[in-house]
Coordinates of C-alpha atoms in Angstrom, one line a residue:
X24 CA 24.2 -3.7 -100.9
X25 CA 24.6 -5.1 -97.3
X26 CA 22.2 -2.2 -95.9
X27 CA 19.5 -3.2 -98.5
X28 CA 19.8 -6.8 -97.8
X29 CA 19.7 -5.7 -94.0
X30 CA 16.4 -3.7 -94.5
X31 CA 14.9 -6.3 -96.4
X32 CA 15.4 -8.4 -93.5
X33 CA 13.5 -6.4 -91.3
X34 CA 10.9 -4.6 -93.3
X35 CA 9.4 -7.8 -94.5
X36 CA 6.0 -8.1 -94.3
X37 CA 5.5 -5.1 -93.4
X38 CA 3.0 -2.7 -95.2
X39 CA 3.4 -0.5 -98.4
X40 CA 4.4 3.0 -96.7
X41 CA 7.4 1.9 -94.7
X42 CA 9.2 1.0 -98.1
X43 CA 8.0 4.7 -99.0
X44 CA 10.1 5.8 -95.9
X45 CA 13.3 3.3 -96.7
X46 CA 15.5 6.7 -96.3
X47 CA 14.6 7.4 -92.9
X48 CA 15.6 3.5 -92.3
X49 CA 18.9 4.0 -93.3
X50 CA 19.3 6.8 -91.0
X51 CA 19.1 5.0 -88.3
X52 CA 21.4 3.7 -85.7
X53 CA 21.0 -0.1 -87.0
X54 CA 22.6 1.2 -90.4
X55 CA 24.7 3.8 -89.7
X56 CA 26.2 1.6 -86.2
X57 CA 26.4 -1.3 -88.2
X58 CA 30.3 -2.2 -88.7
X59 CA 32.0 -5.4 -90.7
X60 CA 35.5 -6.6 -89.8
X61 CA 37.5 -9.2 -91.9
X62 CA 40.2 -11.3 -90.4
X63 CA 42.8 -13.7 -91.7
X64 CA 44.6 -15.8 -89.4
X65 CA 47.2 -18.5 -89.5
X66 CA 47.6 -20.9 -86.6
X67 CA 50.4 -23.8 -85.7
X68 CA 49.9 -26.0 -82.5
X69 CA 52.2 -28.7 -81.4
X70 CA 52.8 -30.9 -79.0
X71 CA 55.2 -33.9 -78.6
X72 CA 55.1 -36.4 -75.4
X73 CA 55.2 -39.4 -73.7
X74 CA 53.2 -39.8 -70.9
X75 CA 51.2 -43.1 -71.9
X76 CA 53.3 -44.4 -74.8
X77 CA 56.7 -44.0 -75.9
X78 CA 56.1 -40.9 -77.9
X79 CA 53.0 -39.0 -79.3
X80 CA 53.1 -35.9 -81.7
X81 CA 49.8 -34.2 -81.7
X82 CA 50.6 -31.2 -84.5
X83 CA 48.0 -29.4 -86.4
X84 CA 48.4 -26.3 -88.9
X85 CA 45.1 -24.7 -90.4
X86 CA 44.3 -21.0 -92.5
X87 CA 41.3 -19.4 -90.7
X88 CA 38.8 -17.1 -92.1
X89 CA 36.2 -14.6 -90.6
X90 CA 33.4 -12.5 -91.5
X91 CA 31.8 -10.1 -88.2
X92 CA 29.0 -8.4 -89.2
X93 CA 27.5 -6.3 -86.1
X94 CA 24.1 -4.3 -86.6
X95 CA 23.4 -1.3 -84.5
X96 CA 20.1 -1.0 -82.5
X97 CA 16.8 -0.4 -84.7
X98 CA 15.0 2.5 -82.7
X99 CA 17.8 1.3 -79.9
X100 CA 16.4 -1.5 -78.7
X101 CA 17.1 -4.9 -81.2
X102 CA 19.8 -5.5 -84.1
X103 CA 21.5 -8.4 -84.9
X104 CA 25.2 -10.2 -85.4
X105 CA 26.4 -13.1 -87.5
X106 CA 29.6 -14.1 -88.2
X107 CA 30.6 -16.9 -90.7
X108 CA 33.7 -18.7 -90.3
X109 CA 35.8 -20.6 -92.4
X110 CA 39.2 -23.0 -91.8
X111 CA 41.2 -24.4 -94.6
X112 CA 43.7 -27.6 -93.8
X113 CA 47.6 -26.8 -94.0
X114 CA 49.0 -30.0 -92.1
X115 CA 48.2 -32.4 -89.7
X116 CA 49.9 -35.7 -88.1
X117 CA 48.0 -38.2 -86.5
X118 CA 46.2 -36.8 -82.7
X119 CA 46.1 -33.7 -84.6
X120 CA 42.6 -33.3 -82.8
X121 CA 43.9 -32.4 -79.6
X122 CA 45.4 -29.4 -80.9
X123 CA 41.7 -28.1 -81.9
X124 CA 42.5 -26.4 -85.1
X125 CA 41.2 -28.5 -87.8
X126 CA 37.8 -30.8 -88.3
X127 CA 38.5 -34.3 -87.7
X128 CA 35.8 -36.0 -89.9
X129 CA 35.9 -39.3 -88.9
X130 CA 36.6 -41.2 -85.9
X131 CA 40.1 -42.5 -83.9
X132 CA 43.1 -39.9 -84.3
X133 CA 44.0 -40.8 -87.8
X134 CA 45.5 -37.7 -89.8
X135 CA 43.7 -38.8 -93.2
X136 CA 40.8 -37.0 -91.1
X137 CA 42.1 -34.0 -90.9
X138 CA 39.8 -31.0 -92.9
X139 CA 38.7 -27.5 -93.2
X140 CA 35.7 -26.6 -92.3
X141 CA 33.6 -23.6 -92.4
X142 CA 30.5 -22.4 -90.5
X143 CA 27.6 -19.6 -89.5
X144 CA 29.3 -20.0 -85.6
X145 CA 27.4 -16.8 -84.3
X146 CA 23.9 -15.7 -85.5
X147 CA 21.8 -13.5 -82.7
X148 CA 19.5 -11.2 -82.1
X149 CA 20.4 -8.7 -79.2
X150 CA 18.5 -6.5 -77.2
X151 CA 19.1 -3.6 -74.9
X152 CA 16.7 -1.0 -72.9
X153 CA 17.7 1.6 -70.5
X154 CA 15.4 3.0 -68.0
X155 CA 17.7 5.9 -66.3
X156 CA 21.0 4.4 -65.2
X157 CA 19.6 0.7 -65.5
X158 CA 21.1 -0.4 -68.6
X159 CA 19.4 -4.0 -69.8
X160 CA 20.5 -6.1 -72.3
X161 CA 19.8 -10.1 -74.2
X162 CA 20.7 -12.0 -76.9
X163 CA 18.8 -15.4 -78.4
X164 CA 21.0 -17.5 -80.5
X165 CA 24.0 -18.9 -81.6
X166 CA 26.7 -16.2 -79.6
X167 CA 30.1 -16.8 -78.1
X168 CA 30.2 -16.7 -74.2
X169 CA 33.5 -15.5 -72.8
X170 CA 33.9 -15.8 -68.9
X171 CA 30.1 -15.8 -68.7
X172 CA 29.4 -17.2 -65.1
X173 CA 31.0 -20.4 -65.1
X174 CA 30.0 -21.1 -68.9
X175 CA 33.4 -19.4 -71.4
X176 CA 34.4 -20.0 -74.8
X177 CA 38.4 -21.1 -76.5
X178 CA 39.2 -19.8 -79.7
X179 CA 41.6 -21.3 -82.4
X180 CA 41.0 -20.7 -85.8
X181 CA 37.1 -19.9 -84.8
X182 CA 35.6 -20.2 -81.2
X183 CA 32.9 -21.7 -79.5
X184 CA 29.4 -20.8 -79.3
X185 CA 26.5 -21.7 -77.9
X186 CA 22.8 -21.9 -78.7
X187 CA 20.7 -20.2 -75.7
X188 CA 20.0 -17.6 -74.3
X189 CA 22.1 -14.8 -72.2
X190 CA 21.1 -11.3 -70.7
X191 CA 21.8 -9.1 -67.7
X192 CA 21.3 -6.0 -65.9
X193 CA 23.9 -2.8 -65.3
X194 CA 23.4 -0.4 -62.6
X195 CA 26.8 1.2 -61.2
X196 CA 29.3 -0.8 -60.2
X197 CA 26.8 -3.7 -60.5
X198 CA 26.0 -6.1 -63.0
X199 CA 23.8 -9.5 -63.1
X200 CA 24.0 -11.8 -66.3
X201 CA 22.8 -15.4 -66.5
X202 CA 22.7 -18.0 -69.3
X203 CA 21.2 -20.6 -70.4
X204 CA 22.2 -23.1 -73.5
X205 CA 21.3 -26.5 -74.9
X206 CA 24.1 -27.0 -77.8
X207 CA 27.3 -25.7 -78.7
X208 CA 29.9 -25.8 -81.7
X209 CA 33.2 -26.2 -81.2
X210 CA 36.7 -24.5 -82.0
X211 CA 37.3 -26.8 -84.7
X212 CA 34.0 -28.1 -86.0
X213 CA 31.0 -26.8 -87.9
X214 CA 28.9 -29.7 -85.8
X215 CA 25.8 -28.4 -83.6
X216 CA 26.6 -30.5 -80.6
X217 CA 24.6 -32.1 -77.7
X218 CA 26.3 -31.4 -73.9
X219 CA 27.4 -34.8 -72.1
X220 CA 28.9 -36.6 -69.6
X221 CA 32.5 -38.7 -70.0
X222 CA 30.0 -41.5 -71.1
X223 CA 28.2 -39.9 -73.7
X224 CA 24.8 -39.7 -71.9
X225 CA 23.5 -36.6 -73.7
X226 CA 22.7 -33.3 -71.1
X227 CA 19.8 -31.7 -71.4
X228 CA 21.3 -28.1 -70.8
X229 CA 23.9 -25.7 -68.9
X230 CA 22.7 -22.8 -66.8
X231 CA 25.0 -19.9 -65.6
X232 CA 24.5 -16.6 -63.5
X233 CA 27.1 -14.8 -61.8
X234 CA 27.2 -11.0 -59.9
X235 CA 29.5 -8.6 -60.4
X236 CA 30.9 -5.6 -58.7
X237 CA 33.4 -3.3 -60.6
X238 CA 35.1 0.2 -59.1
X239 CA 38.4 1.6 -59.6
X240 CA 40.2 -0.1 -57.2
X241 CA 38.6 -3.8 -56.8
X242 CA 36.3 -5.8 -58.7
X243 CA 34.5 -9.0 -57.5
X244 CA 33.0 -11.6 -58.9
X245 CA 30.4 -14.7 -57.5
X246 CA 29.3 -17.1 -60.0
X247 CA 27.6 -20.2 -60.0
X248 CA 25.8 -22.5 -62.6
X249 CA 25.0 -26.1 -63.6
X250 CA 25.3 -28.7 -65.9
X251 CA 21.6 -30.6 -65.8
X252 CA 22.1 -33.3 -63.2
X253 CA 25.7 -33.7 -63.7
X254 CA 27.8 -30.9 -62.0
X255 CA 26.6 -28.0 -60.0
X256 CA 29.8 -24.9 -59.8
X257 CA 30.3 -22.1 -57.4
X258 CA 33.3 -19.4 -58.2
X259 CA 34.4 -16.7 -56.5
X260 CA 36.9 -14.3 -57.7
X261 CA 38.4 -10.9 -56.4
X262 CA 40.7 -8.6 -57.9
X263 CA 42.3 -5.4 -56.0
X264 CA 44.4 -3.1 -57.5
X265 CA 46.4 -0.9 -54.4
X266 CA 48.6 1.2 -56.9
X267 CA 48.9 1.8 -60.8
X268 CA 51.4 -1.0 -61.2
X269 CA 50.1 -3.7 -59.2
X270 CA 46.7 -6.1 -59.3
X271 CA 46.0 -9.2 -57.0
X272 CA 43.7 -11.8 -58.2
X273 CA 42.6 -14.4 -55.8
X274 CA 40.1 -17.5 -57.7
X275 CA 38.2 -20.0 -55.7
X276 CA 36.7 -23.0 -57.6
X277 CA 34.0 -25.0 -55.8
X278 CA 32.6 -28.1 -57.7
X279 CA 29.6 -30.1 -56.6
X280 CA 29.0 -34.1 -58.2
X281 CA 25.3 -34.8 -59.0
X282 CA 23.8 -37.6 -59.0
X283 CA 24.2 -38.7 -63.5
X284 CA 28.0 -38.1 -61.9
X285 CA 28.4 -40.2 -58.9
X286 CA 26.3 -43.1 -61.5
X287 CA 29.0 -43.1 -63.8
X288 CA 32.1 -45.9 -63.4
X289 CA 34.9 -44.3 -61.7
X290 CA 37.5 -44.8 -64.4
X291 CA 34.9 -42.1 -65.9
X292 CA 35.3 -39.6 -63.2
X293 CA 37.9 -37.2 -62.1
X294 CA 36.6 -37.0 -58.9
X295 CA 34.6 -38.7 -56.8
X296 CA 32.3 -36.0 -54.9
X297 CA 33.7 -32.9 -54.4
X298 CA 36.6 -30.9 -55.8
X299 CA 38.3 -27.8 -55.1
X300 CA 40.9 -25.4 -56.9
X301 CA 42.2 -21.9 -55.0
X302 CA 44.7 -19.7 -56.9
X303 CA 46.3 -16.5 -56.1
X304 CA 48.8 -14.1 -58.5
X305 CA 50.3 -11.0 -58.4
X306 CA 50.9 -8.6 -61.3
X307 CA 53.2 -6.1 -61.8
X308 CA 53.4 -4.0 -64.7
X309 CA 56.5 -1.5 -65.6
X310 CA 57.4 0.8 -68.4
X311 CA 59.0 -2.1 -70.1
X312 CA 58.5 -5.0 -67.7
X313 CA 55.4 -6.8 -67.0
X314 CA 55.5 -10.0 -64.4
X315 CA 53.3 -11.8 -63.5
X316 CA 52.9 -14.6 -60.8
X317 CA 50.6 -17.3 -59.3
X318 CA 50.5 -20.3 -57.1
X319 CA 47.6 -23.0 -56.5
X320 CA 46.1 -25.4 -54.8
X321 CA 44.0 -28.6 -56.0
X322 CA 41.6 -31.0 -53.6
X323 CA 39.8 -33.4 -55.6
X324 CA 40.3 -36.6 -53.7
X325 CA 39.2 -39.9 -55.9
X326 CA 39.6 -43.5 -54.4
X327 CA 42.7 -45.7 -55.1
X328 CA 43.5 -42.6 -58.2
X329 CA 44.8 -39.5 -58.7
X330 CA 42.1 -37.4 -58.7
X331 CA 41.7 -34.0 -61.1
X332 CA 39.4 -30.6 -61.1
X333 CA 37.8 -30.6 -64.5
X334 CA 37.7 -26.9 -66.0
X335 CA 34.6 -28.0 -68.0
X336 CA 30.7 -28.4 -66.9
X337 CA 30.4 -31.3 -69.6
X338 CA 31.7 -32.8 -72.6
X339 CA 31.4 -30.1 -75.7
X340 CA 31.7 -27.4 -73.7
X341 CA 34.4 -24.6 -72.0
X342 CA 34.5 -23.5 -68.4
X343 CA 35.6 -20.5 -66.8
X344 CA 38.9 -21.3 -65.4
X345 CA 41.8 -18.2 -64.9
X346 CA 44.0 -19.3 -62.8
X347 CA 47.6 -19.6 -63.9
X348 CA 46.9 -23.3 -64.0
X349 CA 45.7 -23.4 -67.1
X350 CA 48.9 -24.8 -68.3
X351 CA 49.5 -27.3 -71.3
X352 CA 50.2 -30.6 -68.6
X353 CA 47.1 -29.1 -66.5
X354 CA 48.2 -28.9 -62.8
X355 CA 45.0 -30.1 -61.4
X356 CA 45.7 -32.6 -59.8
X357 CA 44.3 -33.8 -56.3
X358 CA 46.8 -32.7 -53.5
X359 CA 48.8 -31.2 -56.3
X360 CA 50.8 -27.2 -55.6
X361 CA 51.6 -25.1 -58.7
X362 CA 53.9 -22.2 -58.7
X363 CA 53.6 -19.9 -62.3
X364 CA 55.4 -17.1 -63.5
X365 CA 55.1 -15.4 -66.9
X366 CA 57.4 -12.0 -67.3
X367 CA 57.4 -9.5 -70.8
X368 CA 60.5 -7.2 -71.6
X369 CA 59.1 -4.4 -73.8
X370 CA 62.0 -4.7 -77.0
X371 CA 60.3 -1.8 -78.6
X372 CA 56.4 -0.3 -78.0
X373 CA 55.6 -3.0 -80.7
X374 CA 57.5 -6.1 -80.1
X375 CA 58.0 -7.9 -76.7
X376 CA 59.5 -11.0 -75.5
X377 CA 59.2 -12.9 -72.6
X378 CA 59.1 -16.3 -70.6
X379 CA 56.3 -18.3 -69.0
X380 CA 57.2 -21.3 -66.5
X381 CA 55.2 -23.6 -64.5
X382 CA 56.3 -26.2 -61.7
X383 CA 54.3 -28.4 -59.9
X384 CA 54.6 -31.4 -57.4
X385 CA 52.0 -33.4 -55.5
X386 CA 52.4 -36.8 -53.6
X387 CA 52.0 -40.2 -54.2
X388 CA 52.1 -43.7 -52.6
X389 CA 55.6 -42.1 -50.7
X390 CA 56.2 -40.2 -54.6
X391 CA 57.2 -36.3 -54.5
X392 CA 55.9 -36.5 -58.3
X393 CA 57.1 -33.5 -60.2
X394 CA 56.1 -31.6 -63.6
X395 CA 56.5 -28.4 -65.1
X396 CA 57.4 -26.5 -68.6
X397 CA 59.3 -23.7 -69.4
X398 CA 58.7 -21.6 -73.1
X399 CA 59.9 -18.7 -74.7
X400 CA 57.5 -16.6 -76.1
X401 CA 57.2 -13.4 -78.7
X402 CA 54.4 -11.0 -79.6
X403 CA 54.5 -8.3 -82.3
X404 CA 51.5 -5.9 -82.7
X405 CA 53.2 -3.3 -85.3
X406 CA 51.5 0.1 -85.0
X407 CA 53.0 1.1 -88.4
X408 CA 50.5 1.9 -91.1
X409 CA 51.6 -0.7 -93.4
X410 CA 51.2 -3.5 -90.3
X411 CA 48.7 -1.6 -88.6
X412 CA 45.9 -4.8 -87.4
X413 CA 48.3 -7.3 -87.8
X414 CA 49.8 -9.7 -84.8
X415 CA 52.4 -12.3 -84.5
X416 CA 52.7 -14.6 -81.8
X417 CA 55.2 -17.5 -81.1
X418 CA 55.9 -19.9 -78.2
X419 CA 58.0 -23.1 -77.9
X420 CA 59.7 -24.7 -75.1
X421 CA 60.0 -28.3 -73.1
X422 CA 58.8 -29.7 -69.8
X423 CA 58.3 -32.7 -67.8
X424 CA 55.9 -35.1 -66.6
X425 CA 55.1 -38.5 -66.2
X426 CA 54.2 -42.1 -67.3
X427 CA 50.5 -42.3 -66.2
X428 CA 47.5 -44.4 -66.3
X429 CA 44.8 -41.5 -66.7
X430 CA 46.7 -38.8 -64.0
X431 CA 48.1 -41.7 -62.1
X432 CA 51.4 -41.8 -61.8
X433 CA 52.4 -45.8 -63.4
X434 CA 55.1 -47.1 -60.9
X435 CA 58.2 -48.8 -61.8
X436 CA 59.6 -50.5 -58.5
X437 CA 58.2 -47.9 -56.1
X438 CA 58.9 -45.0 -58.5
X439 CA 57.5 -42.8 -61.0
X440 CA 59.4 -42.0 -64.9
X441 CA 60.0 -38.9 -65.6
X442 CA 58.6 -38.1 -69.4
X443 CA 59.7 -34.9 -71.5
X444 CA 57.1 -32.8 -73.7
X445 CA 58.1 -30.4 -76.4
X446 CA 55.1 -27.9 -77.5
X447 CA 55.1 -24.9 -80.0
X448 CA 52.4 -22.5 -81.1
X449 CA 52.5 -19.8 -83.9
X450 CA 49.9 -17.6 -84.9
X451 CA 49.7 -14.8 -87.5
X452 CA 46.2 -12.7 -87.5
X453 CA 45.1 -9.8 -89.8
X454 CA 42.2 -7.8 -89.0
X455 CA 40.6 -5.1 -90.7
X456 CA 36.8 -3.1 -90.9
X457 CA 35.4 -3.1 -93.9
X458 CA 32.8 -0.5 -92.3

């Protein structure tokens, strides 16, 4: 039924004899490519702290849906995707919207407006040529941009997407892609959104290009874009791999203020003009051992605060950001050096465990202010045919951190107090092709 409904798509208008022909249409590659993959998938986040009142719990429990349809190419050049998403509500306590799992319909961080949602979150039509070894390829429409230049997307129970436009060029090693997108839906929200700043000035748009350079042994990666009149990014990141077991990543994050930026009151900013992030890891991987390791550096100096590197290019929308950094307290902070190690013991071929730690310190007004976190963590991806597609994942653990004012430490005699955070994830997916 899903072919016919296809070909009606494309074959209407079109004349008398190229119903007469409907055959040959379903012969080619945009039918017989075509695939659609279910998935089910359950997700827990929470989080308990007290870093600006005596205790917070942020904890949010939802029952995804999805439906991927992918076309193939008609005559190998155009086809299309959509994929409809749907999230049904399981629990929720008040801030449950920072875990961004379920819709808050309504305003403030009141639990009663907590919901499901559901939603078309990627509808596109894609494109591809290839003259000789240039391989060319677009896509106009609501898609999901993953690490796209400095533009990327955050999946819970769906992921976000963005209306635009993306496309790039292939030759070798090489590879150009840019982007370009005016609105976005996010993670937890069937809502078309407008880009803006930290004051809600709407933006008109977010560009992204980047180059790319992949061989065997080392891959590079430049990457810069901009969010209209508001922040302009640079990234560079490498990645050389000496032996089998071992790859070293190095990440260099250069962001610019523009001039809707440096207008904005400064308890809106997170820096003032400039900011900086530079990371480095190291991973090694065994037979049944993985480890992985990384340290980093923030500068994003802001007057009389502690300033922060923002991993986003605007409000309602996701930035590329890999670095081991990436943490649940975010050590981002100006002056601020992060050490990160995650390490995987291989139980069985299916089932691994493992721990993931981060611990950070910067300075302040003659404070060595410390945080970090510590969790257990457990995946199982069965190979079994009765479990084939299916994953579990689980996480939980504490760390530390901070009364604060924004990411200003608030002082108590001279000195900082030390907060505690407890956080916990599940998540249980099932996946399977329908064709």
């Amino acid at each position: 039924m899903l072919k016919y409904i296809t070909l009606t798509f494309l074959t209407c208008g079109l004349s008398s004899p190229v119903w007469a022909s409907e055959n040959a249409f379903l012969n080619d590659a945009f039918f017989t490519d075509s695939q659609l993959t279910l998935s089910a998938k359950n997700y827990w986040k929470y989080l308990k702290e007290e870093n600006a009142n005596p205790k917070h719990v942020h904890n949010a429990w939802g029952q995804g849906f999805a439906a991927d349809y992918q076309s193939g190419y008609f005559a190998d050049i155009i086809g299309f995707d959509v994929t409809y998403y749907s999230a049904i509500k399981l629990g929720a306590s008040d801030y449950f919207n920072s875990r961004g799992v379920l819709y808050n319909n309504g305003t403030g961080n009141n639990k009663k407006n907590a919901e499901g949602y559901s939603k078309f979150g990627q509808r596109n039509i894609k494109l591809k040529y290839a003259i000789e070894d240039l391989q060319l390829n677009a896509r106009w429409g609501w898609q999901m941009l993953k690490n796209y230049g400095v533009i990327s997307t955050s999946t819970r129970l769906s992921p976000t997407t963005y209306s635009g436009i993306s496309g790039g060029a292939s030759y070798g090693h090489l590879t150009l892609r840019g982007a370009w997108v005016e609105n976005s839906m996010d993670r937890n929200s069937p809502d078309k959104k407008q880009f803006q700043t930290n004051t809600g000035k709407d933006i008109g748009y977010l560009t992204s290009g980047e180059i790319l350079w992949k061989s065997d042994g080392f891959d590079a990666q430049y990457a810069w874009g901009e969010s209209k009149n508001y922040l302009q990014r640079h990234i560079l990141f490498t990645q050389l791999r000496p032996t089998s077991d071992w790859t070293i990543g190095t990440q260099i994050y250069a962001t610019h203020a523009q001039e809707e930026y440096r207008a904005m009151p400064a308890n809106k900013r997170d820096f003032d003009n400039n900011a900086w992030h530079f990371a480095m890891d190291a991973t090694w991987k065994g037979e049944r051992w993985s480890s992985k390791t990384g340290i980093g550096y923030t500068d994003a100096q802001k007057a009389n605060e502690v300033g922060f590197y923002p991993r986003h290019m605007s409000k309602n929308s996701r930035g590329t950001f890999i670095s081991m950094a990436y943490a649940g307290d975010d050590y981002l902070r100006d002056g601020e050096l992060m050490f990160a190690n995650m390490t995987e013991y291989r139980l069985t071929p299916d089932l691994g465990v493992g721990l993931v730690g981060n611990i950070a310190q910067f300075n302040y007004r003659g404070n060595h202010v410390r945080s970090g976190e510590i969790n257990a963590f457990t995946r199982w991806a069965p190979t079994d045919a009765y479990f084939k597609n299916f994953t579990f994942w689980a996480m939980f653990g504490p760390g530390w951190s901070y009364k604060a004012s924004g990411k200003t430490p608030v002082l108590t005699n001279g000195h900082y107090t030390r907060t505690h955070t407890l956080s916990a994830e599940v998540i249980m997916e099932y996946r399977f092709r329908l064709f």
